[in-house]
Structure formats: structure tokens, C-alpha cells
Backbone as numpy.savetxt, mean C-alpha at the origin, in Angstrom:
# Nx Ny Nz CAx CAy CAz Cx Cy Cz
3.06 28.16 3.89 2.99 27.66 5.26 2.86 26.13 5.25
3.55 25.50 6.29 3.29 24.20 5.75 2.58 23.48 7.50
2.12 22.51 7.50 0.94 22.26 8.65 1.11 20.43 8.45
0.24 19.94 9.49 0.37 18.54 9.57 -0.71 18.24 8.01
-1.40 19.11 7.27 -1.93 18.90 6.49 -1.24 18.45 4.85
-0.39 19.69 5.67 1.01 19.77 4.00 1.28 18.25 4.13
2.07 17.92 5.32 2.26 16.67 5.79 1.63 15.22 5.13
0.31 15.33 5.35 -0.42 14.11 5.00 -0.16 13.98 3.48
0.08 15.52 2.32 -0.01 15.37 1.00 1.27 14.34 1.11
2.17 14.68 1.77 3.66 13.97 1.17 3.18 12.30 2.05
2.65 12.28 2.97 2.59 10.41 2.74 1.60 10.22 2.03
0.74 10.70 1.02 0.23 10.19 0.11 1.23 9.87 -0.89
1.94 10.65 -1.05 3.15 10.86 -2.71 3.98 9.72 -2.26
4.79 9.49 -0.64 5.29 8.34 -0.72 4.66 7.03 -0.87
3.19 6.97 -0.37 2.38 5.73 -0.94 2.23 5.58 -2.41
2.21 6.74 -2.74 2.20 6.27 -4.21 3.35 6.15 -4.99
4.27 6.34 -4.26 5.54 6.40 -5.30 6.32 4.82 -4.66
5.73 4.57 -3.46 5.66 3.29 -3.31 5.28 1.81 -3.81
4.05 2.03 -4.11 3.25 1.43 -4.83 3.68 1.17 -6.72
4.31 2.60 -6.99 5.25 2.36 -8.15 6.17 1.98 -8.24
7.22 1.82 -7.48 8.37 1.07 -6.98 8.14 -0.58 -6.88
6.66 -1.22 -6.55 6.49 -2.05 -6.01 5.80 -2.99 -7.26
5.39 -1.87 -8.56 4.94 -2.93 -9.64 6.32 -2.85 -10.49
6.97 -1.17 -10.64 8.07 -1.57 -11.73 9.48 -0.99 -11.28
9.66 -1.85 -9.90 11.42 -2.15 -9.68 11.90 -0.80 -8.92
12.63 -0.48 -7.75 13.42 0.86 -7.38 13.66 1.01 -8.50
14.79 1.04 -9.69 15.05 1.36 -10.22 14.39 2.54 -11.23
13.07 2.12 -11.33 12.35 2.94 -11.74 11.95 4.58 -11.46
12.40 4.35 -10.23 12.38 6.09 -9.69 12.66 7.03 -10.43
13.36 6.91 -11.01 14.36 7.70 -11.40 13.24 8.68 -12.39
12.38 7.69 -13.17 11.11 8.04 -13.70 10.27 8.49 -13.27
9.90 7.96 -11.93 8.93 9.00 -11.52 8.62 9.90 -10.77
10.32 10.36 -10.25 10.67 11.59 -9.53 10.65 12.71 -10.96
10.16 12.23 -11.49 10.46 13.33 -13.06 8.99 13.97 -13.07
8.11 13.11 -12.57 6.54 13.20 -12.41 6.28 14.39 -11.47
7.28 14.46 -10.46 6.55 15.14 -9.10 7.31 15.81 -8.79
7.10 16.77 -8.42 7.76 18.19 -7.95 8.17 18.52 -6.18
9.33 17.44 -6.00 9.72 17.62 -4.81 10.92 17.50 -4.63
11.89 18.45 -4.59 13.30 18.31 -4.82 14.02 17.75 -3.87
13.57 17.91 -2.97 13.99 16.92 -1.32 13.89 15.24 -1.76
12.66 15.28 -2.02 12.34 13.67 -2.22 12.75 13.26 -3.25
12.95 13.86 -4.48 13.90 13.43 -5.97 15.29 13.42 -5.28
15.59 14.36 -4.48 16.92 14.01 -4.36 17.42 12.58 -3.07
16.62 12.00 -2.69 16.51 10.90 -2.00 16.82 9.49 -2.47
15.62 10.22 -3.65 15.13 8.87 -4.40 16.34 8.73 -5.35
17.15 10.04 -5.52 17.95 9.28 -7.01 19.05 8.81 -6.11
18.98 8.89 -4.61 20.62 8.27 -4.03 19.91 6.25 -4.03
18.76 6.20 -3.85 18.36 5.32 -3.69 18.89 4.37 -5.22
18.22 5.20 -6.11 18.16 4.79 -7.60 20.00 4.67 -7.55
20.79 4.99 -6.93 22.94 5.56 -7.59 22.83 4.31 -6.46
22.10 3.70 -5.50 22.89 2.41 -4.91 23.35 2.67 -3.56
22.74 3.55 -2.96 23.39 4.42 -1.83 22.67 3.35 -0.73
23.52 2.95 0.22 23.13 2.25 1.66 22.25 2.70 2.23
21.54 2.08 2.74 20.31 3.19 3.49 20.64 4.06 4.82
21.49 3.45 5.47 22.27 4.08 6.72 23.04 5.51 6.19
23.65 5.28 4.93 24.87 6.67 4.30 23.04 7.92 4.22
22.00 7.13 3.32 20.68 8.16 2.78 20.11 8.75 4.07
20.36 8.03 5.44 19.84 8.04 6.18 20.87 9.38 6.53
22.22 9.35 6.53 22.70 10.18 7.05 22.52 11.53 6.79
22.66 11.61 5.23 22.96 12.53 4.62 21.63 13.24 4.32
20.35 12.47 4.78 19.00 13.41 4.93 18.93 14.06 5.82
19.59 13.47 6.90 19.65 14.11 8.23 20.36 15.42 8.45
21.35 15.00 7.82 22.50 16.19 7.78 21.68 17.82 6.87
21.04 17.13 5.49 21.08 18.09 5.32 19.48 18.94 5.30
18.85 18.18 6.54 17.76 19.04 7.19 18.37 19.69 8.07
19.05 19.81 8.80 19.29 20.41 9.76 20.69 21.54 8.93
21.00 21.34 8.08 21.80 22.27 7.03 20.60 23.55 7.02
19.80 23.23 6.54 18.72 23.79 6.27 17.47 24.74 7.05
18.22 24.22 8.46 17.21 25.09 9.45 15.68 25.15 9.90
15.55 23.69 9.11 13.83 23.81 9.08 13.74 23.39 10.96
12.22 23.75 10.63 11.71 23.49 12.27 10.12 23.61 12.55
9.48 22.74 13.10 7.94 22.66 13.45 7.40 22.09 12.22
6.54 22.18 11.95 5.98 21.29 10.50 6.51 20.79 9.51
7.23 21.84 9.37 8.23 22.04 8.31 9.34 20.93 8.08
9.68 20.89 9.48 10.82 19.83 9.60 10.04 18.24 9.71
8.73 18.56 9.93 8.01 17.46 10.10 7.49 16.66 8.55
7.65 17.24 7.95 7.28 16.98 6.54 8.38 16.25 6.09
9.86 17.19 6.06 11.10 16.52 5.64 11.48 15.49 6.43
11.22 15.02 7.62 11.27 13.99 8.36 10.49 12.57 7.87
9.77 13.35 7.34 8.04 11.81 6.78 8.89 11.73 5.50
9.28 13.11 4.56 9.58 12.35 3.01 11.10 11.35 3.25
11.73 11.89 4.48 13.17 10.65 4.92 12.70 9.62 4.97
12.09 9.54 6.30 11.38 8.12 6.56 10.71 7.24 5.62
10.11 8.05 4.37 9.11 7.39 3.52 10.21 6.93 2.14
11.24 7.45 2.01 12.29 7.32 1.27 12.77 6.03 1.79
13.33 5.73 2.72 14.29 4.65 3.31 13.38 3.37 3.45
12.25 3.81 3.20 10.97 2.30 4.13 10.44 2.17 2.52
10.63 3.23 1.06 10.57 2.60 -0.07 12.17 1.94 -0.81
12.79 1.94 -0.34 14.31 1.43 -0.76 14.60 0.36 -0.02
14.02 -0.16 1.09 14.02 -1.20 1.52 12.97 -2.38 0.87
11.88 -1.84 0.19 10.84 -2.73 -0.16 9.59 -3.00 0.66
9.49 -1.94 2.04 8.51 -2.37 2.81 7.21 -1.89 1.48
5.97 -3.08 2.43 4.89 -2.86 2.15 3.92 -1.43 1.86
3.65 -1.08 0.87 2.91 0.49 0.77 1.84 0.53 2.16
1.23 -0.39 2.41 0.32 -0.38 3.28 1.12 0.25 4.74
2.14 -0.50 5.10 3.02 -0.62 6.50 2.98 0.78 6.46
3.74 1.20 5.13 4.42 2.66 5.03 3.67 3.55 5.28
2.62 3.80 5.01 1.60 4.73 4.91 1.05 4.38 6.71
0.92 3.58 7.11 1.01 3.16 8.68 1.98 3.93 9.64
3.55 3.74 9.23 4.03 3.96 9.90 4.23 5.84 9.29
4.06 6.55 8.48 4.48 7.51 8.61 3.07 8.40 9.09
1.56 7.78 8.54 0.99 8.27 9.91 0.88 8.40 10.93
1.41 7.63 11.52 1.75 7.30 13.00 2.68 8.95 13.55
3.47 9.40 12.73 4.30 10.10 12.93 3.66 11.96 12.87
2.35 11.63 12.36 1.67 12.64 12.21 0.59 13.04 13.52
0.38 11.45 14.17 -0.48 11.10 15.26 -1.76 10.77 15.17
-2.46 9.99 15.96 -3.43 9.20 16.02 -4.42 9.39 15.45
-4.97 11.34 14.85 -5.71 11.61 14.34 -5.80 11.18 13.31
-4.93 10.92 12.49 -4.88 10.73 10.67 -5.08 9.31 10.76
-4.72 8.60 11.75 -4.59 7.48 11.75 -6.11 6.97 11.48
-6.87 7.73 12.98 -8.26 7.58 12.55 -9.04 7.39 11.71
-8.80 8.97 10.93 -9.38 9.32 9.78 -8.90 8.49 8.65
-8.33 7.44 8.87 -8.02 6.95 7.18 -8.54 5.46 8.10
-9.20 5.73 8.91 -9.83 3.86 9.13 -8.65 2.62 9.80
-7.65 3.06 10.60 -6.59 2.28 10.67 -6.66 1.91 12.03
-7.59 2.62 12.77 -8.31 2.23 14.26 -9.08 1.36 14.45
-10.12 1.49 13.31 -11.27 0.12 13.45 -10.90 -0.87 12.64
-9.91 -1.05 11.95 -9.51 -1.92 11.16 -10.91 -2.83 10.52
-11.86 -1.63 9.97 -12.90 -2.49 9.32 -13.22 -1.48 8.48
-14.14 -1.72 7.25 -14.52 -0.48 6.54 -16.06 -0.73 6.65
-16.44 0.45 7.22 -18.03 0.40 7.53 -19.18 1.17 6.46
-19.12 0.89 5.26 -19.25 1.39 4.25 -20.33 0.28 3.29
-21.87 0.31 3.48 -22.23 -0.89 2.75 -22.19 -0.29 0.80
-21.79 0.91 0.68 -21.26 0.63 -0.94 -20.13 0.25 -1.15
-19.19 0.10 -0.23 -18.35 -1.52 -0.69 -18.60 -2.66 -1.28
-19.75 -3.27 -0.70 -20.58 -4.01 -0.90 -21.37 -4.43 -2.09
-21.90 -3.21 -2.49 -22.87 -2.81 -3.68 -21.36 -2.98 -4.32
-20.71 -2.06 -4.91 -19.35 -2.30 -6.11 -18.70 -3.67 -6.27
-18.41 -4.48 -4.89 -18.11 -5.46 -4.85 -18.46 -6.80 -5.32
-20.30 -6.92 -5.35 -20.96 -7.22 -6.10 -21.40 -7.25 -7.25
-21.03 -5.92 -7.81 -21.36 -5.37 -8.92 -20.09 -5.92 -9.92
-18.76 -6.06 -9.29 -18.10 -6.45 -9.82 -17.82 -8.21 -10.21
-18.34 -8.42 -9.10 -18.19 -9.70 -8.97 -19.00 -10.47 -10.31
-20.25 -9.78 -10.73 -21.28 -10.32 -11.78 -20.75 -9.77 -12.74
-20.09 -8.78 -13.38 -19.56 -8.60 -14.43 -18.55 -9.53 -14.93
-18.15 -10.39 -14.07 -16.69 -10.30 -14.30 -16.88 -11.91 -15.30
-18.00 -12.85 -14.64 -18.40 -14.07 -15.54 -17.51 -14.85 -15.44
-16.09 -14.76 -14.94 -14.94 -15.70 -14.70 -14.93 -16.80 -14.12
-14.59 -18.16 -14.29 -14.93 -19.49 -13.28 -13.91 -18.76 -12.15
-14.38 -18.94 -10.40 -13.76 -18.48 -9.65 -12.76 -19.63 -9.08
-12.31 -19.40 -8.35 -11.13 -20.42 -7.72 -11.60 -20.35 -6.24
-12.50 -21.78 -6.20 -13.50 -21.95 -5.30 -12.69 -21.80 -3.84
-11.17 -22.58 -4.06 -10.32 -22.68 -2.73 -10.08 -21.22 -2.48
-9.38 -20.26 -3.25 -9.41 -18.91 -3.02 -9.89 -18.34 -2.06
-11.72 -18.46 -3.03 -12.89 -18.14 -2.38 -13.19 -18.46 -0.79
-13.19 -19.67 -0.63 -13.29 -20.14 0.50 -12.44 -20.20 1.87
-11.26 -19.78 1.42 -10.02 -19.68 2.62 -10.26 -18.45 2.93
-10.21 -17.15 2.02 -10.48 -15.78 2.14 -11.66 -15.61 2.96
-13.04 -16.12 2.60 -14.42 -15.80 3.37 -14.15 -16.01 5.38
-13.33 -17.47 5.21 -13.08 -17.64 7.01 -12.23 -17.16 7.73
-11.46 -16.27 7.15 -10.02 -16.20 7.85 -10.17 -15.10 8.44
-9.46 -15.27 9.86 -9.69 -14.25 10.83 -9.23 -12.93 10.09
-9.63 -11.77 10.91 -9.39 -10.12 9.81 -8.08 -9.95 10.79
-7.48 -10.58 11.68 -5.94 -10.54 12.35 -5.12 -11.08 11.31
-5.70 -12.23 10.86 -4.86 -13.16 9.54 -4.95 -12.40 8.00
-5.91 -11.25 7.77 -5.85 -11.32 6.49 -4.95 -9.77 7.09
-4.55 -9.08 7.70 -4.27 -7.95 7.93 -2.51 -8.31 8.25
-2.20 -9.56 8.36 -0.78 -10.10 8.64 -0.44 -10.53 7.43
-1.54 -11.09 6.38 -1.69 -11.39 4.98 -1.33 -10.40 3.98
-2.02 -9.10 4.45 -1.73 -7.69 3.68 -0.44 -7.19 3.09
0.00 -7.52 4.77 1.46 -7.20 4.43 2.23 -7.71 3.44
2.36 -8.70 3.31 2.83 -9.52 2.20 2.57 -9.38 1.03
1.63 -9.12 0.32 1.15 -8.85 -0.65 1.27 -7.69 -1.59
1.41 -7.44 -2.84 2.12 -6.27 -4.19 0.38 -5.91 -4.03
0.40 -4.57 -4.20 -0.74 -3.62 -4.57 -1.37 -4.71 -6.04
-0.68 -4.57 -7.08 -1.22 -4.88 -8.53 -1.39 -6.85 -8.34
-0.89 -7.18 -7.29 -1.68 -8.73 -7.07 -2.75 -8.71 -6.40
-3.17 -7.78 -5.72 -4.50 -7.70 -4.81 -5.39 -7.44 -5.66
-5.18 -6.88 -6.36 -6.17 -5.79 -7.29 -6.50 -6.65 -8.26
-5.27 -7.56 -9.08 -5.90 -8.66 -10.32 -6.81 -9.68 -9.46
-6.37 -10.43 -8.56 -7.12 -11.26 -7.39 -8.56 -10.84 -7.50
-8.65 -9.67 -6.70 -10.16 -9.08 -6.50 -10.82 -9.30 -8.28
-10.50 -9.22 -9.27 -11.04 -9.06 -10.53 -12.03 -10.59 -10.65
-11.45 -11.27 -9.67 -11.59 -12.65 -10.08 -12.32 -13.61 -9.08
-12.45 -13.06 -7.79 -13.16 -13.75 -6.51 -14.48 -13.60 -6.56
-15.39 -13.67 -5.25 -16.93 -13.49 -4.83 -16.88 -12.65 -4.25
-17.59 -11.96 -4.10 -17.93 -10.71 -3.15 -17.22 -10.95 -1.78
-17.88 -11.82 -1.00 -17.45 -12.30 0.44 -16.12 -12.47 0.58
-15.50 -12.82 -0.53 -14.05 -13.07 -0.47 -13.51 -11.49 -0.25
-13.90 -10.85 -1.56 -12.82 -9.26 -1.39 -13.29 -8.68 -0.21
-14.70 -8.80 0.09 -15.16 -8.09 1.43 -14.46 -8.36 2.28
-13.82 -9.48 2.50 -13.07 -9.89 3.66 -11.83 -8.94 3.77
-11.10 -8.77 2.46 -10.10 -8.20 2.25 -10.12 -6.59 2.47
-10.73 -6.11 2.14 -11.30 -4.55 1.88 -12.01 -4.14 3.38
-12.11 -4.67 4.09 -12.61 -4.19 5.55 -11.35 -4.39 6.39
-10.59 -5.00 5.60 -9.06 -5.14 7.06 -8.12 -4.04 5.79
-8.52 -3.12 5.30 -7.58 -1.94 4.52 -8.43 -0.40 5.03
-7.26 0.27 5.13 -7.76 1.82 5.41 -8.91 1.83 4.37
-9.43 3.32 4.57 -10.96 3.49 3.46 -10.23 4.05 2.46
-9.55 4.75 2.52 -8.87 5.20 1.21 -7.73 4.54 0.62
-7.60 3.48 1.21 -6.50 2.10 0.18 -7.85 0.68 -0.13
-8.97 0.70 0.49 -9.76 0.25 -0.45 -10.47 0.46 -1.02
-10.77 2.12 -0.95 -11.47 2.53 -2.47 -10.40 2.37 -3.30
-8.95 3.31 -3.28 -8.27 3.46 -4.16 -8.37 1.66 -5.24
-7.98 0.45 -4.54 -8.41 -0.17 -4.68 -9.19 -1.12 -5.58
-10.50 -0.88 -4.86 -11.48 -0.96 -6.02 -12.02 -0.43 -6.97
-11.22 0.89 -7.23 -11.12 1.60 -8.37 -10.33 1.29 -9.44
-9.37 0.74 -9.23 -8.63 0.52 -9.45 -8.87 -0.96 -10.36
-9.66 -1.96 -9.59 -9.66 -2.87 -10.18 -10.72 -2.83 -11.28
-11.95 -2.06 -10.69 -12.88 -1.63 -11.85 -12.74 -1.21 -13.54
-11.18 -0.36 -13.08 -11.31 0.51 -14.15 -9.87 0.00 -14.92
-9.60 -1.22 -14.68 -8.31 -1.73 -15.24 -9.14 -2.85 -16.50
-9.97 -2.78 -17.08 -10.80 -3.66 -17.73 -10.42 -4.89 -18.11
-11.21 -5.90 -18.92 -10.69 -7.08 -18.84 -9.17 -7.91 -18.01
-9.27 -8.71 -17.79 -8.12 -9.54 -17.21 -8.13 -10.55 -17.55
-6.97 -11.39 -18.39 -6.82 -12.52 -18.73 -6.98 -13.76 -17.01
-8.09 -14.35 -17.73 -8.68 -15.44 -16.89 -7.30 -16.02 -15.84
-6.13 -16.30 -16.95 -5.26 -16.94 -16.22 -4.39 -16.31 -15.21
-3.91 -14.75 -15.41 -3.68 -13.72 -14.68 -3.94 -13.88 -13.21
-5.41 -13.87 -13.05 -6.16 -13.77 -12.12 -6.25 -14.90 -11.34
-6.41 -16.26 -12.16 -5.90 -17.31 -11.07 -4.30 -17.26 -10.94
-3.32 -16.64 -11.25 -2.13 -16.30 -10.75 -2.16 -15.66 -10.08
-2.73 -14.88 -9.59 -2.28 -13.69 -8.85 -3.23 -14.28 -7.80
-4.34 -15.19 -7.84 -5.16 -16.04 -6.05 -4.04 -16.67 -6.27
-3.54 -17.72 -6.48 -2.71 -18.59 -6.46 -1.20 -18.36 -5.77
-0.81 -17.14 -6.23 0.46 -15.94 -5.28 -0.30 -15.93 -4.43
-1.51 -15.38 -4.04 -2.04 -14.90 -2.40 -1.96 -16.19 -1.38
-2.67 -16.98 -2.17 -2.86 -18.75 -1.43 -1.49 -19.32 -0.80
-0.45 -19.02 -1.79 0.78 -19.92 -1.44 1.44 -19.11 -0.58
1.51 -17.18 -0.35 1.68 -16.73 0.48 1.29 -16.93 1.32
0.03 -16.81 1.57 -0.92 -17.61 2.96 -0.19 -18.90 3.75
-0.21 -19.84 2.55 0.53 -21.38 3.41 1.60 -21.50 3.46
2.54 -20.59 3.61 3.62 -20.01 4.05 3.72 -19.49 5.55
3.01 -18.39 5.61 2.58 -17.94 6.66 1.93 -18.75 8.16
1.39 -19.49 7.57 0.48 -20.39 8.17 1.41 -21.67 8.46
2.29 -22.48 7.66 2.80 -23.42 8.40 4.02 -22.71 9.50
4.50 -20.96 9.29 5.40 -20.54 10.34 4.54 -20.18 11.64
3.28 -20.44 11.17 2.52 -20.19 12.67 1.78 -19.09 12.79
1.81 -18.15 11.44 2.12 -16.40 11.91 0.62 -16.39 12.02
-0.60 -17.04 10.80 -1.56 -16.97 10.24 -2.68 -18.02 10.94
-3.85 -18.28 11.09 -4.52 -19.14 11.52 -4.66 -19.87 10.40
């Protein structure tokens, strides 16, 4: 039986198969439709991977759901793994994606993953954040630090977008608490645990890494900011 629940599993799989796309290349699919057991969505992903237009993938998903006869959830599922196919072959943001194909599920999920209050109200954020922050012993990149702590949560959430999963994550290895806090309260609760799990458990990081990857966030920022978008 499949339900808006079945549903939510498959925009997790496209966030994450997003997010893999987004450290090692579309091309890569091809690999990790080998991982997951969805013959709809392998077969998406390898038109993506053969070079296929997104308008022709677009067609020919269409066509062949309705080949297929699905209807009510069912069709609602194959509708999210289309949508989540075409919005990873374009390069959108994992964050957007996972946005926009909740959206498609309705306001509830939206809720429940924190995308209403656009804050995370969670003070063991806090505690880990800290916790990380003192392990880490790294000289910080005081400008980093300091642009991140003031910036409106409208600006760091227009900031988000822009930004690769695996540059957020080296970044955070390397800031103050106040800094990632800033960051991690304008992300769903389950893209900033995932997150800060993430950064925890990726151990050491070359010092210089990490001021590369503030240094990508910063120059994205003053980008943003001289087009006006950013405060």
C-alpha cells in the first residue's frame, strides 16, 4: 500500500541522492542508482546520466505513469520521484528540493521537518555545537565568524541556497558556536542534525580545507550582497 508516508521515504532518497550528485558530479548516478532499489527512479536517473533534456525526461516520465495506471498515492509518489529527478539534473539546491517536493505532499510535512518556523528550537544544538567548537582547537576565521553571527536568518536562508552540502559541513568544522548556530536554526531539524552529524563524525579536517570552504561561503555571500539579494 503506498500513503503520503511511502511518499516522504522517496523525498528523502531524492535528498540524498541529491546531495550525492552535488559532492561527486550527475554523472555519478549511475553509481548510486546501483545502491537503491527503485526502478522508476534508476530509470530516470540513467536518462539523466545518457544526456537526456530535461523537457524529453520530463516527457517520457509522464508518459509512462500514466502507461501504467497508477492513481492516488501511488501516482503521488511517482510524481515526487519525477519532480525530484528533473530538480537533481538541473543542479538545484538539496535543500530547495526537499522544499519543493514537500510542498507537494502539503503543509503537514512541511511542518514537521521545521520549514514553518524557519528556526530550530532545540537547545542540544547548542550543547553539540559547542562541544564541537572546543574540540576542534583550529585558529577561526574571525571575518567568517563575525559576518555569520549578524546576518539576518532571511540572508542566511537566501545564503543556503547557494551553498554544496560538503562546504557547509567542512565550514561548521571550523567556526564558533554563534556562527553555526546562526546557520543551523535557518535549516529544517532533520538537515541540521543530519548535518551536524555529519560534521562530527567526518574527523579531523585539514586546517586549510576549512578556511576554504568559509572563504567559498564569504565570497558567495559578497556576491549576493553587492546584487542586493543579501543584507
Amino acid at each position: 500500500m503506498f500513503g503520503k508516508e511511502s511518499c516522504l521515504t522517496m523525498v528523502d532518497l531524492i535528498v540524498d541522492c541529491a546531495n550525492y550528485a552535488r559532492i561527486h558530479g550527475v554523472l555519478s548516478l549511475e553509481t548510486w542508482v546501483r545502491k537503491h532499489e527503485n526502478d522508476f527512479l534508476a530509470f530516470c536517473l540513467m536518462l539523466v546520466c545518457d544526456g537526456v533534456e530535461p523537457s524529453v525526461l520530463k516527457n517520457i516520465g509522464e508518459r509512462l505513469i500514466k502507461a501504467d495506471n497508477h492513481a492516488g498515492e501511488e501516482l503521488l509518489c511517482r510524481q515526487v520521484l519525477l519532480e525530484g529527478a528533473l530538480a537533481v539534473q538541473v543542479g538545484e539546491n538539496p535543500r530547495v528540493i526537499e522544499i519543493k517536493l514537500l510542498a507537494m505532499l502539503g503543509e503537514k510535512y512541511l511542518k514537521e521537518r521545521g520549514y514553518y518556523s524557519g528556526e530550530v528550537h532545540d537547545p542540544a544544538y547548542e550543547r553539540r555545537m559547542l562541544k564541537m567548537a572546543r574540540q576542534t582547537g583550529l585558529p577561526q576565521s574571525e571575518e567568517f565568524n563575525m559576518t555569520f553571527e549578524s546576518m539576518s536568518n532571511h540572508s542566511i536562508q537566501l545564503l543556503l541556497r547557494e551553498i554544496s552540502v560538503i562546504c557547509m559541513v567542512t565550514a561548521l568544522k571550523g567556526c564558533n558556536a554563534a556562527a553555526g548556530l546562526s546557520f543551523l536554526r535557518n535549516m529544517s531539524r532533520r538537515l541540521a542534525a543530519s548535518m551536524l552529524e555529519e560534521a562530527e563524525h567526518m574527523g579531523d579536517v585539514p586546517e586549510k580545507d576549512i578556511l576554504a570552504a568559509q572563504q567559498e561561503i564569504l565570497y558567495t555571500y559578497v556576491l549576493l550582497r553587492d546584487k542586493g539579494s543579501v543584507d
